[in-house]
Amino acid sequence: MSMVCLSDFEAYAKKYLPKIAWDYFAAGADDCTTRDENILAYKRIRFRPRMLRDVSVMDIRTKILGSEISFPVGIAPTGFHQLAWPDGEKSTARAARAMGTCYIASTYSTCTLEEISAAAPGGLRWFQLYIHRNRAASQQLVQRAEALGFQGLVLTADLPYTGKRRDDVRNGFRLPPHMKVKNLEGAFEVCKMILLDPSVTWNDIYWLRSLTRLPIIIKGILTREDAELAVKHGVQGIIVSNHGGRQLDEGPATIDALVEVVDAVRGRVEVYVDGGIRKGSDVLKALALGAKCVFIGRPALWGLAYKGEEGLQDVLRILQDEFRLSMALAG
């Protein structure tokens, strides 16, 4: 099968992944309105291309929090990569390093932070944190990540409770017996998401700041008001995100929320966006509207499902080529 665009990888993953795994990765909350709107919103945005510009040489590199990446697409935090490929997050880390970009490793990885770090030494990695009721476990994770050379801490803010994903409920989703949420083994039975702490507030950013020297990026911001609070509480970055439409349904598409957030922060912190990015032209639209970089979630998993590390590199390479072409054609 010739893989020409990201939807080819999606079709492959849907065909070959076990149904319970496909349903878990594909799931949106409730009617999946927000999940689908993330994609549709990009289709409504139009370019105003300029002609007769010299586009013979293009530099698509950028920097995020001072670290250079080869192009403005990173890998968003998603859980349970072994559902897509046996080597799980180790393959993800290797692909990100090979493509010279950032990988945000999830609290809910099926490989340990140590395994992820050892798989791709020297790669640019951030660590995504859920704060649990067991604060000692969360503190230990932050300190492990920093000790292992992770370069940013991404606090997910939009999951005080897990959204209702109907297919997961129907399927009685849980990890197969041979897979574990490795970073939390021994701390508690992690698949009981009730162990997430719903009492987390903005003040907990000060608590995180007391634990680490890593820059803090907050993920899940969708409004001007919360963007201003994020800046006020001293974060270094914001990821405009609705959790891939998996949390509150009927919220805004992330590309629509991006403009409001960028306007609110006025350049004081870096702003990134995830959700719905399926083409290189989507990346260009996000950058044109003020994002410093985009992060992909589901497409990374489709790449893993296709050929592991090699498949994920293919996904990133296609996005990179499409982004460069869109830049050129838009002048």
Coordinates of N, CA and C in Angstrom, one line a residue, residues 55 57-63 68-73 99-101 280 283-284 287 292-293 316-328:
V55 N 11.0 31.5 -3.6 CA 10.9 30.4 -2.6 C 11.8 29.3 -3.0
V57 N 14.7 28.8 -1.7 CA 15.3 28.3 -0.5 C 14.4 28.6 0.7
M58 N 14.1 27.5 1.4 CA 13.2 27.7 2.6 C 13.8 27.1 3.8
D59 N 13.7 27.8 4.9 CA 14.2 27.3 6.2 C 13.0 27.0 7.1
I60 N 12.7 25.8 7.3 CA 11.5 25.4 8.1 C 11.8 25.1 9.6
R61 N 13.0 25.3 10.0 CA 13.4 25.1 11.4 C 12.7 26.1 12.3
T62 N 12.5 25.8 13.5 CA 12.1 26.8 14.5 C 12.7 26.4 15.9
K63 N 12.4 27.2 16.9 CA 12.8 26.9 18.2 C 11.6 26.9 19.1
E68 N 16.1 24.0 19.3 CA 15.7 24.0 17.8 C 15.1 22.6 17.4
I69 N 14.1 22.7 16.6 CA 13.5 21.5 16.0 C 13.5 21.7 14.5
S70 N 13.5 20.6 13.8 CA 13.7 20.6 12.3 C 12.5 21.2 11.6
F71 N 11.3 21.1 12.1 CA 10.1 21.8 11.5 C 9.1 21.9 12.6
P72 N 8.1 22.8 12.5 CA 7.2 23.1 13.6 C 6.1 22.1 13.9
V73 N 6.5 20.8 14.0 CA 5.5 19.7 14.3 C 6.2 18.8 15.3
M99 N 13.8 12.5 13.5 CA 13.2 13.6 12.7 C 13.5 15.0 13.3
G100 N 14.3 15.0 14.3 CA 14.7 16.2 14.9 C 13.6 17.1 15.5
T101 N 12.7 16.4 16.2 CA 11.6 17.2 16.8 C 11.3 16.7 18.2
G280 N 0.0 19.2 5.9 CA 1.0 20.2 6.1 C 0.4 21.6 6.0
V283 N -0.7 22.8 9.3 CA 0.4 23.4 10.1 C 0.6 24.8 9.7
L284 N 0.6 25.1 8.4 CA 0.8 26.5 8.0 C -0.3 27.4 8.5
L287 N 0.4 28.2 12.2 CA 1.5 29.2 12.3 C 1.0 30.6 11.9
K292 N 3.4 28.8 17.6 CA 4.8 28.6 17.4 C 5.1 27.2 16.8
C293 N 4.3 26.3 17.2 CA 4.5 24.9 16.8 C 3.2 24.1 16.9
L316 N 5.7 11.9 9.9 CA 6.3 13.2 10.1 C 6.9 13.7 8.8
R317 N 7.5 12.8 8.0 CA 8.1 13.2 6.8 C 7.1 13.8 5.8
I318 N 5.9 13.1 5.7 CA 4.9 13.6 4.8 C 4.4 15.0 5.3
L319 N 4.2 15.1 6.6 CA 3.8 16.5 7.1 C 4.8 17.5 6.8
Q320 N 6.1 17.1 6.9 CA 7.2 18.1 6.7 C 7.2 18.5 5.2
D321 N 7.1 17.5 4.3 CA 7.1 17.8 2.9 C 5.9 18.7 2.5
E322 N 4.7 18.3 3.0 CA 3.5 19.1 2.7 C 3.6 20.5 3.2
F323 N 4.2 20.6 4.4 CA 4.3 22.0 5.0 C 5.2 22.9 4.2
R324 N 6.3 22.3 3.7 CA 7.3 23.0 2.9 C 6.6 23.4 1.6
L325 N 5.9 22.5 1.0 CA 5.2 22.8 -0.3 C 4.1 23.9 -0.1
S326 N 3.4 23.8 1.0 CA 2.3 24.8 1.3 C 3.0 26.2 1.5
M327 N 4.1 26.2 2.2 CA 4.8 27.5 2.4 C 5.2 28.1 1.0
A328 N 5.7 27.3 0.2 CA 6.2 27.8 -1.1 C 5.0 28.3 -2.0

